[in-house]
mmCIF file of C-alpha atoms in Angstrom:
data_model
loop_
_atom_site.group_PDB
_atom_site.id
_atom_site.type_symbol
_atom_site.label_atom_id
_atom_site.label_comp_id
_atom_site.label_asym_id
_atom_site.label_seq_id
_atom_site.Cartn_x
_atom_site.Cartn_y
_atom_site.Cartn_z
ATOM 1 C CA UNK A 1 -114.943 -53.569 -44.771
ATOM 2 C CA UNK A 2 -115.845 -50.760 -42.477
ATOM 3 C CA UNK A 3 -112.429 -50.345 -41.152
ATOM 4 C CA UNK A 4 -111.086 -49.975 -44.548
ATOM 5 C CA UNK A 5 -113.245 -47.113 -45.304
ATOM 6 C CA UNK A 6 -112.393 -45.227 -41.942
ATOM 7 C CA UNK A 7 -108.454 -45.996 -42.409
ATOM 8 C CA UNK A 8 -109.087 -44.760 -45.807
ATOM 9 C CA UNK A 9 -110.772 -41.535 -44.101
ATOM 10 C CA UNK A 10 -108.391 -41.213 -41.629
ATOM 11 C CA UNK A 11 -105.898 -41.144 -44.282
ATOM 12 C CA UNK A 12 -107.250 -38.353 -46.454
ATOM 13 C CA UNK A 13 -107.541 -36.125 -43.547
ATOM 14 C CA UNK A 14 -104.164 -36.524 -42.409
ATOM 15 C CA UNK A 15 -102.990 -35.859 -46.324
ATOM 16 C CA UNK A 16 -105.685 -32.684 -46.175
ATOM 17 C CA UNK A 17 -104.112 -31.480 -42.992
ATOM 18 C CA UNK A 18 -100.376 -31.899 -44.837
ATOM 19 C CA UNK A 19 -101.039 -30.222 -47.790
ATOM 20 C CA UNK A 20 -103.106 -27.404 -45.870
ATOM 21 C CA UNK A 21 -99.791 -27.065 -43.838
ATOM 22 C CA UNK A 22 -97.658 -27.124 -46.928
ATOM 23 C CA UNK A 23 -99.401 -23.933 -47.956
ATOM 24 C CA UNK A 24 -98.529 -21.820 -44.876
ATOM 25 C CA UNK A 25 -95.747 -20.251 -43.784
ATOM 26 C CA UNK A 26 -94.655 -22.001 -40.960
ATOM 27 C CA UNK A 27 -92.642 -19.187 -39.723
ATOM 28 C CA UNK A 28 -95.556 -16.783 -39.365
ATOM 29 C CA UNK A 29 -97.626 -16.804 -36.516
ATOM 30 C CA UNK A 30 -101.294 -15.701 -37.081
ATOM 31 C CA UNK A 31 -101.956 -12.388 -34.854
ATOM 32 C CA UNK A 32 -105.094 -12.189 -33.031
ATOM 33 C CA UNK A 33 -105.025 -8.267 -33.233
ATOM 34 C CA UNK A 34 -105.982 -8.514 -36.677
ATOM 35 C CA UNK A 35 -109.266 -6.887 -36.575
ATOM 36 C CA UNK A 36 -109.045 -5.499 -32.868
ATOM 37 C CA UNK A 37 -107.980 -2.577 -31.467
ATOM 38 C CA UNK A 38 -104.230 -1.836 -31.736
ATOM 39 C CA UNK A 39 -102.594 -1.813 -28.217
ATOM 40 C CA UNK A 40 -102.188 1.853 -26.690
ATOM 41 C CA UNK A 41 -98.917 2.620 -25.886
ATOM 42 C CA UNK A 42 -96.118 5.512 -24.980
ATOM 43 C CA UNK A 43 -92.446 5.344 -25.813
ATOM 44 C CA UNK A 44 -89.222 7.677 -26.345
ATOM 45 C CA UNK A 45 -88.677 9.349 -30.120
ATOM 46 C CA UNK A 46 -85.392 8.657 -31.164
ATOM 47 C CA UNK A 47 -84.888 12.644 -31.342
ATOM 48 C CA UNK A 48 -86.305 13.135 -27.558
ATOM 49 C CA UNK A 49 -89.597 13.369 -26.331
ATOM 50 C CA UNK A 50 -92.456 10.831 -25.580
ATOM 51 C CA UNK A 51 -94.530 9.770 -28.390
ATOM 52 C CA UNK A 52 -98.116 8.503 -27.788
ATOM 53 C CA UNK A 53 -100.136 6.679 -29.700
ATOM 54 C CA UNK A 54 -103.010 9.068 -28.947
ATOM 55 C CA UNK A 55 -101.442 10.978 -31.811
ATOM 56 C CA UNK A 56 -102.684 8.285 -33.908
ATOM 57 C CA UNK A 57 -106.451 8.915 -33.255
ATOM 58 C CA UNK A 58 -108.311 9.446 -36.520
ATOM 59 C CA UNK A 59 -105.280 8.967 -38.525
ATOM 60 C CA UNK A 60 -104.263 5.833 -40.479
ATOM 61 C CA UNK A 61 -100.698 4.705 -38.914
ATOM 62 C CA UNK A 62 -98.136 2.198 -40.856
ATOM 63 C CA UNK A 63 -95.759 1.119 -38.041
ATOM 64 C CA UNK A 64 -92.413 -0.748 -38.516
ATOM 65 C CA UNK A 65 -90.623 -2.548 -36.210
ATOM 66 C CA UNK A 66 -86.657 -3.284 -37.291
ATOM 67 C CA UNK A 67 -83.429 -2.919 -35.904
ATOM 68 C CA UNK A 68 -80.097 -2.373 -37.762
ATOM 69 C CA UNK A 69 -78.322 -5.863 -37.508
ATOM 70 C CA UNK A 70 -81.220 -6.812 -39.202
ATOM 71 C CA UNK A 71 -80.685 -7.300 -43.411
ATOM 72 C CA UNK A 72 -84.396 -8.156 -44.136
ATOM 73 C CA UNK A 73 -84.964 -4.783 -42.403
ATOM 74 C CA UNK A 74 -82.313 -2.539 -44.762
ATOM 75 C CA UNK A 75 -84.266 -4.637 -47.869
ATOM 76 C CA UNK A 76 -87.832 -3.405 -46.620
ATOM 77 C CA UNK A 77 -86.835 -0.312 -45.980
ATOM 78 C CA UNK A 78 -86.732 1.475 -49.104
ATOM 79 C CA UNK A 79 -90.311 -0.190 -49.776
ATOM 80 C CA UNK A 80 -92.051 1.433 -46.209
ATOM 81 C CA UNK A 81 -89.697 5.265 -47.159
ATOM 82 C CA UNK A 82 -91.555 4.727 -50.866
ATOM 83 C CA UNK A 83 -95.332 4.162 -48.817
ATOM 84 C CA UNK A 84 -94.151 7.452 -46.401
ATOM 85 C CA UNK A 85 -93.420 9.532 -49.789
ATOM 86 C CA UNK A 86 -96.685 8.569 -50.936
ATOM 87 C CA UNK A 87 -98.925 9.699 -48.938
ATOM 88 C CA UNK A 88 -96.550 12.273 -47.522
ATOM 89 C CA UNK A 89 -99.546 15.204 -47.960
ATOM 90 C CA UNK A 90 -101.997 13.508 -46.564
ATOM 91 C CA UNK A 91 -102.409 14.391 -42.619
ATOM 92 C CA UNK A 92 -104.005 11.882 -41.841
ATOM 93 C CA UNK A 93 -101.534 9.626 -42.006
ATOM 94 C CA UNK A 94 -98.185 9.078 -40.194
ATOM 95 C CA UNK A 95 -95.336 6.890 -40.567
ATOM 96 C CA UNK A 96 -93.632 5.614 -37.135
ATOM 97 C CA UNK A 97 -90.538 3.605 -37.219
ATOM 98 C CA UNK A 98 -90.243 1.564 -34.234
ATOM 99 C CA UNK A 99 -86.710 0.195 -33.615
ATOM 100 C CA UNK A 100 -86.560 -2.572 -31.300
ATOM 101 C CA UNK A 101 -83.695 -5.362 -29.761
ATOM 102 C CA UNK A 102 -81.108 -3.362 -30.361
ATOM 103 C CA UNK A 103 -79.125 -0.497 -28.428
ATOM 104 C CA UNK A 104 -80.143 3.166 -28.537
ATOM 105 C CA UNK A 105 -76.157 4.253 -29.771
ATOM 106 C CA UNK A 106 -76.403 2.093 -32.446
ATOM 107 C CA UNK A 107 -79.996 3.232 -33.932
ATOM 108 C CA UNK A 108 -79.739 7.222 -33.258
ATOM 109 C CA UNK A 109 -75.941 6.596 -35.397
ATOM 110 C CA UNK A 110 -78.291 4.501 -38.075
ATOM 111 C CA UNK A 111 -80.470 6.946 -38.291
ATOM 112 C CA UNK A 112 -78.179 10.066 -38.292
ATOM 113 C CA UNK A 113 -77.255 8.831 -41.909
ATOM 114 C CA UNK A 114 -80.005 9.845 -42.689
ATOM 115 C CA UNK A 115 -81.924 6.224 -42.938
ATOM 116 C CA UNK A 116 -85.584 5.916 -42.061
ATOM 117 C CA UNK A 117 -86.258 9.774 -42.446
ATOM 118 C CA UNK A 118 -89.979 9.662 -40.410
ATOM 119 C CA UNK A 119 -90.471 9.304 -36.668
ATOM 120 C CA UNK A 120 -89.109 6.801 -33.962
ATOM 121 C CA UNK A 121 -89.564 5.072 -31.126
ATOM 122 C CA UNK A 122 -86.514 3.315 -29.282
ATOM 123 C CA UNK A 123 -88.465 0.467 -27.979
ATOM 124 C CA UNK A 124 -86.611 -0.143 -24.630
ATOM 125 C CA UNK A 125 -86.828 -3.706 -23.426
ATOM 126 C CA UNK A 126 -89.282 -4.555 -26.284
ATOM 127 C CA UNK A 127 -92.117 -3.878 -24.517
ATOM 128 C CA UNK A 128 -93.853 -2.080 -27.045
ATOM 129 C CA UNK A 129 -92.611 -5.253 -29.237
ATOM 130 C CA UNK A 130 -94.422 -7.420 -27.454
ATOM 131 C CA UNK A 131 -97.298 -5.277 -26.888
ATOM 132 C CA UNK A 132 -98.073 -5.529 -30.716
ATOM 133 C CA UNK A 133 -97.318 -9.336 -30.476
ATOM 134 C CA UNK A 134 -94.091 -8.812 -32.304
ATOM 135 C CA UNK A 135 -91.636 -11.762 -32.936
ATOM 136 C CA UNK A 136 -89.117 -11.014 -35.120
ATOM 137 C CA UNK A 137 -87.920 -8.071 -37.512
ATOM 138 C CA UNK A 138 -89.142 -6.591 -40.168
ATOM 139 C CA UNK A 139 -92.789 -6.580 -38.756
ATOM 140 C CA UNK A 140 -95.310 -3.752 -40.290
ATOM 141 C CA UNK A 141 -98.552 -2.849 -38.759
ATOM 142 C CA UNK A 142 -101.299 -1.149 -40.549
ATOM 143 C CA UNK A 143 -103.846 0.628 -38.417
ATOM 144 C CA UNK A 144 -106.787 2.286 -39.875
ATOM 145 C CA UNK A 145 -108.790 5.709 -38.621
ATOM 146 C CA UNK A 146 -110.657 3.706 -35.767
ATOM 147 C CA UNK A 147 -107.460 2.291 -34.050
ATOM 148 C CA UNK A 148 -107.764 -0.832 -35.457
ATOM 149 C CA UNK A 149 -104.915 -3.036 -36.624
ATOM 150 C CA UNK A 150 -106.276 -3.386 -40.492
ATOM 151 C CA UNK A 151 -103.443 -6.068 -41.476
ATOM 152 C CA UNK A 152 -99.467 -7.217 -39.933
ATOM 153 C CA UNK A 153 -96.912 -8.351 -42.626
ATOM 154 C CA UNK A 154 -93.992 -10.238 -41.113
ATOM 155 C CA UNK A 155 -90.978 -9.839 -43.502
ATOM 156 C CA UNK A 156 -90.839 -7.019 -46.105
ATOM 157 C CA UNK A 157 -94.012 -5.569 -47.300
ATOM 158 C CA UNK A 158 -95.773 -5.845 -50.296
ATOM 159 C CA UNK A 159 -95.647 -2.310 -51.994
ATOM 160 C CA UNK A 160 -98.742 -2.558 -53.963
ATOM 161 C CA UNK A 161 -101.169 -4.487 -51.680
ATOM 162 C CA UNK A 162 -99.775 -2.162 -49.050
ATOM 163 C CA UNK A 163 -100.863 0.692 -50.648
ATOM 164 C CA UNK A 164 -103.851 0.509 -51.307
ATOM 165 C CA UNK A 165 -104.601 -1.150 -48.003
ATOM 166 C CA UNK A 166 -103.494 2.293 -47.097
ATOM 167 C CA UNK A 167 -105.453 4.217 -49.874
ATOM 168 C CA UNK A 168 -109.133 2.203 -48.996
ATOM 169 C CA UNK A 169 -108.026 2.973 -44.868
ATOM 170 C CA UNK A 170 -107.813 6.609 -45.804
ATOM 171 C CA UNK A 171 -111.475 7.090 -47.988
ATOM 172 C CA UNK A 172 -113.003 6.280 -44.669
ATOM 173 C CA UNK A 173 -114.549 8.563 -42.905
ATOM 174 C CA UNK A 174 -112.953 9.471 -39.522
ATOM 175 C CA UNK A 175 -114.801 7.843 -36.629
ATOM 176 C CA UNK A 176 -116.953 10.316 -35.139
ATOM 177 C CA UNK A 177 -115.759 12.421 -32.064
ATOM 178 C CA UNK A 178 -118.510 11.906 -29.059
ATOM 179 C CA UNK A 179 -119.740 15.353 -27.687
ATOM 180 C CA UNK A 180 -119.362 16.721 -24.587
ATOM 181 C CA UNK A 181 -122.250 18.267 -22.712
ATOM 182 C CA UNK B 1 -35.791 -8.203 3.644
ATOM 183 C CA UNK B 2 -33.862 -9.612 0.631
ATOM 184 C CA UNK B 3 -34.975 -8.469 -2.392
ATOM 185 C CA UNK B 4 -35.156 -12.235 -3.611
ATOM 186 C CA UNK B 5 -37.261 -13.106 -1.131
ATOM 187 C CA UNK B 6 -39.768 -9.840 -2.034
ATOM 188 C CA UNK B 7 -39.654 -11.068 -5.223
ATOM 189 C CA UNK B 8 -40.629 -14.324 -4.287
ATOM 190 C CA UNK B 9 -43.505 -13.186 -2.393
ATOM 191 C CA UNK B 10 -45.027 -11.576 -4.942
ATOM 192 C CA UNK B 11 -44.925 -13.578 -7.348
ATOM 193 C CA UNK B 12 -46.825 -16.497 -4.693
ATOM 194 C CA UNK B 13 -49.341 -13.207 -3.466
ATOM 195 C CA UNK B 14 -50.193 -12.934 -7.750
ATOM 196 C CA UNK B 15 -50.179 -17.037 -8.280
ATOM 197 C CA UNK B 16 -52.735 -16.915 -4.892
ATOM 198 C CA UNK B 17 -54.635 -13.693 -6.363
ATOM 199 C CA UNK B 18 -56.721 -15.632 -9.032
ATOM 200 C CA UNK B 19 -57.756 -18.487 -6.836
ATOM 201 C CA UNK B 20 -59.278 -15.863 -4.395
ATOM 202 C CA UNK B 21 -61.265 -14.073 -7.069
ATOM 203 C CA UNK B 22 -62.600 -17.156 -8.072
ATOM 204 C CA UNK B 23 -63.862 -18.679 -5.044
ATOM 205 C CA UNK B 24 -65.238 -15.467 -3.940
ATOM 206 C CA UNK B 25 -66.788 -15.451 -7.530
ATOM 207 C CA UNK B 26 -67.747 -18.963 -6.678
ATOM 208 C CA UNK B 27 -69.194 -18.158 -3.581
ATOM 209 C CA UNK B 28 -71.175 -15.736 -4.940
ATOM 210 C CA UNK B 29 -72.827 -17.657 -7.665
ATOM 211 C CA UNK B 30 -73.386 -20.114 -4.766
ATOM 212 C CA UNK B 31 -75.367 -17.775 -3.098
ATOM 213 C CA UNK B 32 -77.491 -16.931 -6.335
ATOM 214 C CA UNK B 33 -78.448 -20.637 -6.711
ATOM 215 C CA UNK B 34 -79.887 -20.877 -3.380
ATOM 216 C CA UNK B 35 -81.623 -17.716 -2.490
ATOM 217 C CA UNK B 36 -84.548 -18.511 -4.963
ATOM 218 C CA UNK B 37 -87.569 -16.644 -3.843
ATOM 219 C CA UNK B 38 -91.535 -17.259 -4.324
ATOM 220 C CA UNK B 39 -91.446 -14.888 -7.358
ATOM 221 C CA UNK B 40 -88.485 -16.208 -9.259
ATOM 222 C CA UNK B 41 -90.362 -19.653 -8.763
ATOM 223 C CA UNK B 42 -93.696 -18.150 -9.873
ATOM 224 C CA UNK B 43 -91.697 -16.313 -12.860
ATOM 225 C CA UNK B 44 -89.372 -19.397 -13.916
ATOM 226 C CA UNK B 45 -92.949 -21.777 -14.020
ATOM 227 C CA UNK B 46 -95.185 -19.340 -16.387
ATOM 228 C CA UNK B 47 -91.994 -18.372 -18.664
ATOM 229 C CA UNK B 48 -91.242 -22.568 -18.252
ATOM 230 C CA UNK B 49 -95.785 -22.990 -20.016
ATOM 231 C CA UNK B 50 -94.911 -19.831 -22.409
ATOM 232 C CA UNK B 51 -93.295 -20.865 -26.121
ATOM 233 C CA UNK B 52 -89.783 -18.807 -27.195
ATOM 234 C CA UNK B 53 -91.436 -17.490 -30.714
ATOM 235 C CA UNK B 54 -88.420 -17.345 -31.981
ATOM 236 C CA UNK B 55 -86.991 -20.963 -31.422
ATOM 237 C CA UNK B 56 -87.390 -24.387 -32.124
ATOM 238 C CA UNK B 57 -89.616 -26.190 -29.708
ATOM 239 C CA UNK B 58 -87.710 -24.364 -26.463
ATOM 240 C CA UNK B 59 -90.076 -22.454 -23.566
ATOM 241 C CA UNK B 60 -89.622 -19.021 -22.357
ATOM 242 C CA UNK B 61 -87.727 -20.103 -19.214
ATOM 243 C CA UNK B 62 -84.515 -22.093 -21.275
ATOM 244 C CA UNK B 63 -83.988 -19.796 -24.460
ATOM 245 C CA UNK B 64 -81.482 -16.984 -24.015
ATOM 246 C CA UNK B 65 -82.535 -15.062 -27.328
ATOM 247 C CA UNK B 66 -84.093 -11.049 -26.780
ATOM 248 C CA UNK B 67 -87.181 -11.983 -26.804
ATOM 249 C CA UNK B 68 -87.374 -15.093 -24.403
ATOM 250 C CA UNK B 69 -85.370 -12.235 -22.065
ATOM 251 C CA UNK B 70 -87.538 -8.995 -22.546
ATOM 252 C CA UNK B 71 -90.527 -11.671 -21.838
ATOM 253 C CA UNK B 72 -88.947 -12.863 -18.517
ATOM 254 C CA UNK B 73 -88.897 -9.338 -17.476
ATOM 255 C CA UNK B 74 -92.437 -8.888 -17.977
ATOM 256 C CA UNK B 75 -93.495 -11.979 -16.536
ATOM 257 C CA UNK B 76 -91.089 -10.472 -13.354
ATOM 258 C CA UNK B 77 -93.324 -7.490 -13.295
ATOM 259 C CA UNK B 78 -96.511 -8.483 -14.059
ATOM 260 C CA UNK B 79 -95.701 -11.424 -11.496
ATOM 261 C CA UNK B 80 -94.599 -8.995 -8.660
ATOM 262 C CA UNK B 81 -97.444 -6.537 -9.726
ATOM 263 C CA UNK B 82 -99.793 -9.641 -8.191
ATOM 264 C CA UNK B 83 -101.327 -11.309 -11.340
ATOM 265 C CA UNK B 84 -101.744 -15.147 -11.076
ATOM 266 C CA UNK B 85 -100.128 -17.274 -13.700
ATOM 267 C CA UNK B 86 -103.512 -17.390 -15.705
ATOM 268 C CA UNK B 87 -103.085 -13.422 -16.269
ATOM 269 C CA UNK B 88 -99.900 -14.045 -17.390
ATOM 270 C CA UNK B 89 -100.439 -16.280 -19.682
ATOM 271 C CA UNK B 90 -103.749 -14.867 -20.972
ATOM 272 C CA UNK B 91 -101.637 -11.299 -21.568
ATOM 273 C CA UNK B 92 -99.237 -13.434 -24.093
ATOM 274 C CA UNK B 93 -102.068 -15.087 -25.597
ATOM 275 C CA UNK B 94 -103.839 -11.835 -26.316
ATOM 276 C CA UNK B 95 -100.664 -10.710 -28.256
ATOM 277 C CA UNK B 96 -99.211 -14.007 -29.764
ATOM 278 C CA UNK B 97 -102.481 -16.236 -29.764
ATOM 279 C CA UNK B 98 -102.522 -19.572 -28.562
ATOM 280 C CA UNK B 99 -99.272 -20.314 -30.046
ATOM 281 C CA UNK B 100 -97.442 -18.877 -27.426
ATOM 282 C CA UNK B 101 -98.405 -22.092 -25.075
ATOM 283 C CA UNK B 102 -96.152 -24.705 -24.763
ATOM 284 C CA UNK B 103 -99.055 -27.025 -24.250
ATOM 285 C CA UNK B 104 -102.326 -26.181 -26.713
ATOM 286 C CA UNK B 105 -105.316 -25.535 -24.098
ATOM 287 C CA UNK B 106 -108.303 -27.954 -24.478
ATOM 288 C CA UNK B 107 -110.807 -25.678 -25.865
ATOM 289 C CA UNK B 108 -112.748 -25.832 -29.000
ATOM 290 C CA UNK B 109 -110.231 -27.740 -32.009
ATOM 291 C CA UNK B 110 -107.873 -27.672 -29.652
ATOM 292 C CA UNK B 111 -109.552 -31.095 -28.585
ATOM 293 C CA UNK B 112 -108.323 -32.767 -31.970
ATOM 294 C CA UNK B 113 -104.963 -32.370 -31.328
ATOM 295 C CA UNK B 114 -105.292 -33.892 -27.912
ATOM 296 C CA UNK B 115 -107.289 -36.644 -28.724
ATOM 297 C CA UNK B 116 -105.920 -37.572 -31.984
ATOM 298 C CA UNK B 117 -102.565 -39.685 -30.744
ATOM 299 C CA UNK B 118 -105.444 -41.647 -28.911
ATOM 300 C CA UNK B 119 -108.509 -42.060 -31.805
ATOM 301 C CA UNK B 120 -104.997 -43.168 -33.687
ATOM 302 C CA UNK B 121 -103.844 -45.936 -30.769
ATOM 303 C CA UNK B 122 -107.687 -47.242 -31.097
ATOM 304 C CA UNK B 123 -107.768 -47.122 -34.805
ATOM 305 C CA UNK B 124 -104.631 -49.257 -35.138
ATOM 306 C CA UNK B 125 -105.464 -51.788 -32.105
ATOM 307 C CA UNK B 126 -108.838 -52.417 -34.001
ATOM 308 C CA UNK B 127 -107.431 -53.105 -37.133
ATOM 309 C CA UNK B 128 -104.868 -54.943 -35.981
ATOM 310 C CA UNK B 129 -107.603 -57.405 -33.672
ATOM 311 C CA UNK B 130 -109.299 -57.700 -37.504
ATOM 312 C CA UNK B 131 -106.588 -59.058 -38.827
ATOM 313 C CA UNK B 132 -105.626 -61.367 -36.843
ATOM 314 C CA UNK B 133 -109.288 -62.636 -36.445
ATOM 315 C CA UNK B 134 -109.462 -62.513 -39.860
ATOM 316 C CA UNK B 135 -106.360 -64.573 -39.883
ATOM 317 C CA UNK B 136 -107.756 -67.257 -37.224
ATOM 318 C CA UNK B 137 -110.727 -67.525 -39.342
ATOM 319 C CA UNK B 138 -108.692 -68.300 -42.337
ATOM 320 C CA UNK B 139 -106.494 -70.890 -40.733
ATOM 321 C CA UNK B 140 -109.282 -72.849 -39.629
ATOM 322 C CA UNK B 141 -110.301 -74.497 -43.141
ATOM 323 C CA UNK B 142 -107.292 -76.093 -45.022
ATOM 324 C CA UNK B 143 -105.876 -73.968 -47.198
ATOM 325 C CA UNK B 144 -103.602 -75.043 -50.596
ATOM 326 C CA UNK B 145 -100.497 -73.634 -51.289
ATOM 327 C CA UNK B 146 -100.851 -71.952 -54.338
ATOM 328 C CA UNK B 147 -98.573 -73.578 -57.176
ATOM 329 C CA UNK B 148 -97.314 -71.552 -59.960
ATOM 330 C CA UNK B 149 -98.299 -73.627 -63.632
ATOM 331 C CA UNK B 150 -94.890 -74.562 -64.253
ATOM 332 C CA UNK B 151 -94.438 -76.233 -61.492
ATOM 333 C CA UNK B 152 -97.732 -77.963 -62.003
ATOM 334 C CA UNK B 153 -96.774 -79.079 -65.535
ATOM 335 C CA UNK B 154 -93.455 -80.602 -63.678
ATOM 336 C CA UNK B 155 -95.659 -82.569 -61.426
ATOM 337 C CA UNK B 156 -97.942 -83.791 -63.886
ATOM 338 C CA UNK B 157 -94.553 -85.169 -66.187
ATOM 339 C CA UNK B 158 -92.990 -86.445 -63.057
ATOM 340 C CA UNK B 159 -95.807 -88.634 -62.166
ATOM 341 C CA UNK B 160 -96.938 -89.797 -65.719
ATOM 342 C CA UNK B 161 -94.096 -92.126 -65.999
ATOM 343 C CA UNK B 162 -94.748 -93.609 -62.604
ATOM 344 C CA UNK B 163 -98.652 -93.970 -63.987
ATOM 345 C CA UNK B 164 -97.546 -96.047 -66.688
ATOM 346 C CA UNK B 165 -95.148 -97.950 -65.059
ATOM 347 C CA UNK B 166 -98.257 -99.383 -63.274
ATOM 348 C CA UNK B 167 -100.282 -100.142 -66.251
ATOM 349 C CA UNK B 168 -97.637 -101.873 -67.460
ATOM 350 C CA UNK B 169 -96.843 -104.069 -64.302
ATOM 351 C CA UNK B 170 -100.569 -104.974 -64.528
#
């Protein structure tokens, strides 16, 4: 009788496990830099120059990753230009367009028709890809005042929760700047 | 010479042309297999533990998509920059979590998933040894074979003629 009862167990937990797994997407790979510190990084503006993400201190950054063969990319676009118009007058926060696996000709051409009208980066090798744990395109980051990486979406974004993900980053107070001497 | 004969000769000197190219070509991917230094074997064994994100079940070291390539190249560096195979790994596991490992390390739940094939195997060998002791058990008292009522009924009119037939003899 005993054996019954833990086949019967073992049963239920394998249909828990199942139906827990039929609720995820099993493309999307949990990020452990949810809740940590975003990585630091450098890398080339699509206009010239070195960007660094020491320009992001105190600010609330949304970063995209994309590239131009990409069609989930051109569909999530005019959701992350919508976010940028936004909050457009508020300093604090920036915009940067990452453009990565793809070739430098191709994405300064994409962008001078006048797509993605914000900063960025051509990510050269994918480093800085990989640095944020990227796997695919469209990725988003969402990195509050303190440098930390508030949320990732993998596909297009979700306008609303976006925003105001955004919105509750930005009525924090910037972390305070230590004093020297 | 005769112009036939130039002719001749270059058409053998372009009909000899490819086969050159190729076995220098040849001789030269030759060379590539062989020279395979510590590093590339260092490289080629973390990118061979390390999962391609983007594919189906296929490491690092066999997938030829962008990002099984731009992570080669890091492994290279990172490799050459003398970090042991455990920094490597733990650098992809600090970006892509413990996904990124071909084989899940045994550490915390981790242990489920290795021991589970196992707790199965036992599960299933002790419920199979039930069964069949149940089953010994069983055929040790004599057991009827169950007889639907019809068939019963047929029994019972077969042999009632027989019955009286004795009476009768008697």
């Amino acid at each position: 009788m005993t054996w019954k009862v833990l086949l019967i167990a073992v049963l239920v937990g394998i249909s828990g496990l199942f139906f827990f797994g039929l609720g995820r997407n099993p493309r999307e790979i949990p990020s452990p830099l949810k809740g940590k510190t975003a990585p630091e990084f450098t890398g080339p503006k699509t206009t010239g120059g070195e960007f660094s993400s020491a320009e992001l201190k105190g600010k609330v950054a949304l970063v995209s990753f994309w590239a131009t063969w990409c069609t989930t990319c051109k569909a999530d676009e005019p959701l992350i230009e919508s976010l940028g118009a936004e909050f457009k007058d508020n300093p604090d926060f920036v915009l940067l367009g990452i453009a990565t696996q793809d070739s430098l000709g191709k994405v300064k051409d994409y962008l001078a028709r006048g797509n993605r009208p914000y900063t960025n980066l051509f990510d050269e090798g994918g480093r800085l890809a990989i640095e944020f744990g990227v796997y695919g395109v469209p990725e988003t980051y969402l990195i509050d005042r303190s440098g930390n990486v508030v949320d990732k979406v993998v596909g297009p974004v979700n306008r609303i929760k976006l925003s105001q993900q955004i919105r509750q980053a930005l009525s924090t107070a910037p972390p305070a700047v230590e004093k020297k001497g | 010479m005769r112009p036939y004969l130039r002719i001749f000769g270059l058409l053998l000197g372009l009909a000899v042309f490819p086969w050159q190219a190729a076995a220098q070509d040849g001789g030269a991917a030759q060379e590539e297999i062989v020279v395979e230094t510590a590093t590339d074997k260092k490289v080629r064994e973390v990118a061979r533990q390390l999962r391609c994100a983007v594919c189906q079940s296929e490491s690092v070291a066999d997938s030829n998509s962008t990002l099984a390539r731009n992570m080669r190249a890091i492994i290279r560096e990172r490799v050459e920059a003398g970090d042991s195979e455990e920094d490597v790994k733990a650098y992809f596991v600090s970006k892509y979590g413990d996904y990124i490992l071909m084989e899940p390390r045994r550490t915390g739940f981790n242990w489920a998933l290795w021991l589970f094939p196992f707790v199965a195997l036992a599960i299933g060998l002790f419920v199979i040894r039930a069964k069949l002791q149940q089953a010994k058990h069983a055929g040790a008292a004599p057991v009827e074979a169950p007889v639907e009522d019809h068939t019963q009924e047929l029994i019972a009119a077969l042999r009632e003629p027989a019955a009286e037939k004795d009476t009768e003899t008697k």
